[in-house]
N, CA, C and O atoms as a GROMACS GRO file, in nm:
protein
  268
    1CYS      N    1  -3.488  -0.943   1.284
    1CYS     CA    2  -3.539  -0.864   1.395
    1CYS      C    3  -3.573  -0.723   1.345
    1CYS      O    4  -3.503  -0.668   1.259
    2LYS      N    5  -3.676  -0.667   1.398
    2LYS     CA    6  -3.711  -0.529   1.366
    2LYS      C    7  -3.685  -0.443   1.489
    2LYS      O    8  -3.670  -0.494   1.600
    3GLY      N    9  -3.680  -0.314   1.469
    3GLY     CA   10  -3.663  -0.221   1.579
    3GLY      C   11  -3.519  -0.180   1.599
    3GLY      O   12  -3.433  -0.207   1.516
    4THR      N   13  -3.495  -0.115   1.712
    4THR     CA   14  -3.362  -0.065   1.745
    4THR      C   15  -3.331  -0.099   1.890
    4THR      O   16  -3.419  -0.138   1.967
    5ALA      N   17  -3.205  -0.084   1.925
    5ALA     CA   18  -3.162  -0.105   2.063
    5ALA      C   19  -3.053  -0.004   2.097
    5ALA      O   20  -2.971   0.031   2.012
    6ASP      N   21  -3.053   0.041   2.221
    6ASP     CA   22  -2.943   0.123   2.272
    6ASP      C   23  -2.838   0.024   2.323
    6ASP      O   24  -2.866  -0.057   2.410
    7ILE      N   25  -2.716   0.031   2.268
    7ILE     CA   26  -2.611  -0.064   2.304
    7ILE      C   27  -2.498   0.009   2.374
    7ILE      O   28  -2.446   0.109   2.324
    8THR      N   29  -2.463  -0.042   2.491
    8THR     CA   30  -2.350   0.010   2.569
    8THR      C   31  -2.265  -0.109   2.612
    8THR      O   32  -2.317  -0.210   2.658
    9THR      N   33  -2.134  -0.096   2.596
    9THR     CA   34  -2.045  -0.205   2.633
    9THR      C   35  -1.915  -0.149   2.689
    9THR      O   36  -1.869  -0.042   2.650
   10VAL      N   37  -1.856  -0.224   2.781
   10VAL     CA   38  -1.722  -0.194   2.833
   10VAL      C   39  -1.640  -0.321   2.818
   10VAL      O   40  -1.677  -0.426   2.870
   11SER      N   41  -1.528  -0.310   2.748
   11SER     CA   42  -1.441  -0.424   2.726
   11SER      C   43  -1.315  -0.409   2.809
   11SER      O   44  -1.246  -0.308   2.801
   12LYS      N   45  -1.286  -0.511   2.890
   12LYS     CA   46  -1.163  -0.512   2.969
   12LYS      C   47  -1.057  -0.584   2.888
   12LYS      O   48  -1.070  -0.702   2.857
   13LEU      N   49  -0.951  -0.511   2.855
   13LEU     CA   50  -0.841  -0.564   2.776
   13LEU      C   51  -0.710  -0.544   2.851
   13LEU      O   52  -0.704  -0.464   2.944
   14PRO      N   53  -0.605  -0.616   2.811
   14PRO     CA   54  -0.475  -0.591   2.875
   14PRO      C   55  -0.436  -0.443   2.860
   14PRO      O   56  -0.432  -0.392   2.749
   15GLY      N   57  -0.409  -0.377   2.970
   15GLY     CA   58  -0.366  -0.238   2.967
   15GLY      C   59  -0.477  -0.136   2.988
   15GLY      O   60  -0.449  -0.017   2.995
   16GLY      N   61  -0.604  -0.180   2.998
   16GLY     CA   62  -0.712  -0.084   3.022
   16GLY      C   63  -0.847  -0.133   2.972
   16GLY      O   64  -0.867  -0.252   2.948
   17THR      N   65  -0.938  -0.039   2.958
   17THR     CA   66  -1.072  -0.071   2.911
   17THR      C   67  -1.110   0.017   2.792
   17THR      O   68  -1.053   0.124   2.772
   18ILE      N   69  -1.207  -0.031   2.714
   18ILE     CA   70  -1.264   0.047   2.605
   18ILE      C   71  -1.414   0.053   2.626
   18ILE      O   72  -1.478  -0.051   2.643
   19SER      N   73  -1.470   0.174   2.627
   19SER     CA   74  -1.614   0.194   2.642
   19SER      C   75  -1.672   0.231   2.507
   19SER      O   76  -1.614   0.308   2.431
   20ALA      N   77  -1.791   0.176   2.479
   20ALA     CA   78  -1.858   0.207   2.354
   20ALA      C   79  -2.008   0.216   2.380
   20ALA      O   80  -2.062   0.143   2.462
   21SER      N   81  -2.075   0.307   2.308
   21SER     CA   82  -2.218   0.326   2.327
   21SER      C   83  -2.278   0.391   2.203
   21SER      O   84  -2.222   0.485   2.147
   22SER      N   85  -2.394   0.340   2.161
   22SER     CA   86  -2.468   0.400   2.050
   22SER      C   87  -2.617   0.383   2.076
   22SER      O   88  -2.662   0.274   2.113
   23PRO      N   89  -2.695   0.491   2.057
   23PRO     CA   90  -2.840   0.478   2.071
   23PRO      C   91  -2.903   0.432   1.940
   23PRO      O   92  -2.848   0.454   1.832
   24LYS      N   93  -3.016   0.369   1.950
   24LYS     CA   94  -3.100   0.333   1.835
   24LYS      C   95  -3.024   0.259   1.725
   24LYS      O   96  -3.034   0.296   1.608
   25VAL      N   97  -2.950   0.156   1.762
   25VAL     CA   98  -2.880   0.073   1.665
   25VAL      C   99  -2.984  -0.016   1.597
   25VAL      O  100  -3.056  -0.089   1.666
   26PRO      N  101  -2.995  -0.013   1.463
   26PRO     CA  102  -3.094  -0.095   1.394
   26PRO      C  103  -3.065  -0.244   1.411
   26PRO      O  104  -2.954  -0.290   1.382
   27LEU      N  105  -3.162  -0.320   1.457
   27LEU     CA  106  -3.144  -0.463   1.478
   27LEU      C  107  -3.156  -0.542   1.348
   27LEU      O  108  -3.120  -0.660   1.343
   28SER      N  109  -3.207  -0.479   1.243
   28SER     CA  110  -3.223  -0.547   1.115
   28SER      C  111  -3.094  -0.548   1.034
   28SER      O  112  -3.086  -0.616   0.932
   29LYS      N  113  -2.994  -0.472   1.078
   29LYS     CA  114  -2.869  -0.460   1.004
   29LYS      C  115  -2.753  -0.511   1.089
   29LYS      O  116  -2.724  -0.455   1.195
   30THR      N  117  -2.686  -0.617   1.043
   30THR     CA  118  -2.569  -0.666   1.113
   30THR      C  119  -2.447  -0.641   1.026
   30THR      O  120  -2.461  -0.642   0.903
   31PRO      N  121  -2.331  -0.621   1.082
   31PRO     CA  122  -2.303  -0.625   1.225
   31PRO      C  123  -2.356  -0.501   1.295
   31PRO      O  124  -2.378  -0.396   1.233
   32TYR      N  125  -2.376  -0.514   1.426
   32TYR     CA  126  -2.417  -0.400   1.508
   32TYR      C  127  -2.292  -0.317   1.534
   32TYR      O  128  -2.197  -0.364   1.598
   33VAL      N  129  -2.291  -0.192   1.484
   33VAL     CA  130  -2.173  -0.106   1.498
   33VAL      C  131  -2.199  -0.005   1.609
   33VAL      O  132  -2.298   0.068   1.606
   34VAL      N  133  -2.108  -0.003   1.707
   34VAL     CA  134  -2.120   0.082   1.824
   34VAL      C  135  -1.999   0.175   1.830
   34VAL      O  136  -1.886   0.132   1.811
   35MET      N  137  -2.024   0.304   1.855
   35MET     CA  138  -1.916   0.403   1.858
   35MET      C  139  -1.838   0.395   1.990
   35MET      O  140  -1.896   0.385   2.098
   36VAL      N  141  -1.705   0.398   1.979
   36VAL     CA  142  -1.619   0.402   2.097
   36VAL      C  143  -1.631   0.540   2.160
   36VAL      O  144  -1.618   0.641   2.091
   37THR      N  145  -1.655   0.544   2.290
   37THR     CA  146  -1.674   0.671   2.361
   37THR      C  147  -1.559   0.706   2.454
   37THR      O  148  -1.556   0.816   2.508
   38GLY      N  149  -1.465   0.615   2.474
   38GLY     CA  150  -1.351   0.645   2.560
   38GLY      C  151  -1.279   0.521   2.605
   38GLY      O  152  -1.317   0.408   2.570
   39GLY      N  153  -1.176   0.543   2.682
   39GLY     CA  154  -1.098   0.431   2.732
   39GLY      C  155  -1.015   0.470   2.852
   39GLY      O  156  -1.006   0.588   2.888
   40THR      N  157  -0.956   0.370   2.914
   40THR     CA  158  -0.868   0.392   3.028
   40THR      C  159  -0.732   0.328   2.999
   40THR      O  160  -0.718   0.248   2.906
   41GLY      N  161  -0.633   0.363   3.080
   41GLY     CA  162  -0.500   0.305   3.064
   41GLY      C  163  -0.442   0.339   2.929
   41GLY      O  164  -0.445   0.455   2.887
   42VAL      N  165  -0.390   0.238   2.859
   42VAL     CA  166  -0.328   0.262   2.728
   42VAL      C  167  -0.431   0.303   2.623
   42VAL      O  168  -0.394   0.348   2.514
   43TYR      N  169  -0.560   0.288   2.653
   43TYR     CA  170  -0.667   0.323   2.559
   43TYR      C  171  -0.727   0.461   2.586
   43TYR      O  172  -0.828   0.497   2.526
   44LYS      N  173  -0.666   0.537   2.678
   44LYS     CA  174  -0.717   0.671   2.708
   44LYS      C  175  -0.712   0.757   2.581
   44LYS      O  176  -0.609   0.767   2.515
   45GLY      N  177  -0.827   0.818   2.547
   45GLY     CA  178  -0.836   0.903   2.428
   45GLY      C  179  -0.866   0.828   2.299
   45GLY      O  180  -0.867   0.888   2.192
   46VAL      N  181  -0.889   0.698   2.308
   46VAL     CA  182  -0.915   0.616   2.190
   46VAL      C  183  -1.047   0.657   2.123
   46VAL      O  184  -1.140   0.702   2.190
   47THR      N  185  -1.054   0.642   1.992
   47THR     CA  186  -1.177   0.661   1.916
   47THR      C  187  -1.193   0.540   1.823
   47THR      O  188  -1.101   0.461   1.807
   48GLY      N  189  -1.310   0.528   1.764
   48GLY     CA  190  -1.331   0.420   1.669
   48GLY      C  191  -1.466   0.355   1.685
   48GLY      O  192  -1.562   0.416   1.732
   49THR      N  193  -1.474   0.228   1.643
   49THR     CA  194  -1.599   0.153   1.649
   49THR      C  195  -1.574   0.011   1.699
   49THR      O  196  -1.462  -0.041   1.694
   50VAL      N  197  -1.682  -0.050   1.746
   50VAL     CA  198  -1.681  -0.192   1.780
   50VAL      C  199  -1.795  -0.256   1.702
   50VAL      O  200  -1.909  -0.209   1.709
   51GLN      N  201  -1.765  -0.361   1.629
   51GLN     CA  202  -1.869  -0.441   1.564
   51GLN      C  203  -1.901  -0.555   1.659
   51GLN      O  204  -1.817  -0.641   1.686
   52VAL      N  205  -2.023  -0.557   1.709
   52VAL     CA  206  -2.062  -0.655   1.810
   52VAL      C  207  -2.112  -0.782   1.741
   52VAL      O  208  -2.210  -0.779   1.666
   53ALA      N  209  -2.042  -0.892   1.767
   53ALA     CA  210  -2.078  -1.025   1.716
   53ALA      C  211  -2.122  -1.022   1.569
   53ALA      O  212  -2.235  -1.060   1.539
   54PRO      N  213  -2.034  -0.977   1.478
   54PRO     CA  214  -2.075  -0.960   1.338
   54PRO      C  215  -2.117  -1.089   1.268
   54PRO      O  216  -2.194  -1.084   1.172
   55ALA      N  217  -2.069  -1.202   1.313
   55ALA     CA  218  -2.108  -1.329   1.249
   55ALA      C  219  -2.197  -1.411   1.340
   55ALA      O  220  -2.217  -1.530   1.317
   56GLY      N  221  -2.252  -1.347   1.445
   56GLY     CA  222  -2.334  -1.419   1.541
   56GLY      C  223  -2.252  -1.494   1.643
   56GLY      O  224  -2.308  -1.566   1.726
   57ASP      N  225  -2.121  -1.478   1.638
   57ASP     CA  226  -2.031  -1.545   1.732
   57ASP      C  227  -2.003  -1.454   1.851
   57ASP      O  228  -2.043  -1.338   1.854
   58ALA      N  229  -1.935  -1.509   1.948
   58ALA     CA  230  -1.892  -1.430   2.064
   58ALA      C  231  -1.760  -1.362   2.031
   58ALA      O  232  -1.665  -1.367   2.109
   59LEU      N  233  -1.754  -1.298   1.914
   59LEU     CA  234  -1.634  -1.230   1.867
   59LEU      C  235  -1.672  -1.088   1.828
   59LEU      O  236  -1.765  -1.066   1.751
   60ASN      N  237  -1.599  -0.991   1.882
   60ASN     CA  238  -1.619  -0.851   1.846
   60ASN      C  239  -1.500  -0.804   1.765
   60ASN      O  240  -1.388  -0.850   1.786
   61ILE      N  241  -1.525  -0.711   1.673
   61ILE     CA  242  -1.417  -0.654   1.591
   61ILE      C  243  -1.400  -0.508   1.629
   61ILE      O  244  -1.495  -0.429   1.621
   62TYR      N  245  -1.278  -0.472   1.671
   62TYR     CA  246  -1.247  -0.337   1.713
   62TYR      C  247  -1.172  -0.266   1.602
   62TYR      O  248  -1.073  -0.318   1.550
   63LYS      N  249  -1.218  -0.147   1.565
   63LYS     CA  250  -1.145  -0.060   1.473
   63LYS      C  251  -1.114   0.065   1.551
   63LYS      O  252  -1.202   0.150   1.570
   64LEU      N  253  -0.989   0.077   1.597
   64LEU     CA  254  -0.951   0.181   1.692
   64LEU      C  255  -0.847   0.275   1.634
   64LEU      O  256  -0.763   0.236   1.552
   65VAL      N  257  -0.855   0.400   1.679
   65VAL     CA  258  -0.751   0.499   1.651
   65VAL      C  259  -0.700   0.545   1.788
   65VAL      O  260  -0.773   0.607   1.865
   66LEU      N  261  -0.574   0.515   1.815
   66LEU     CA  262  -0.512   0.556   1.941
   66LEU      C  263  -0.452   0.694   1.926
   66LEU      O  264  -0.400   0.728   1.820
   67PRO      N  265  -0.458   0.774   2.033
   67PRO     CA  266  -0.402   0.910   2.024
   67PRO      C  267  -0.251   0.909   2.010
   67PRO      O  268  -0.189   1.016   2.001
   0.00000   0.00000   0.00000
């Protein structure tokens, strides 16, 4: 695929949610890496990244730093 996409996601997990958003993510490069922008509950103040479906599966990889 060529081009870019703006990716925004909210993941509901036990104890809260994690929000992630990145503009102009290159579609030619996988995995799609999206920056964590915030969280709720136990994830309040979280930072990190989400790799969206890195192997083409319905599996995301979270790399998080909790406050």
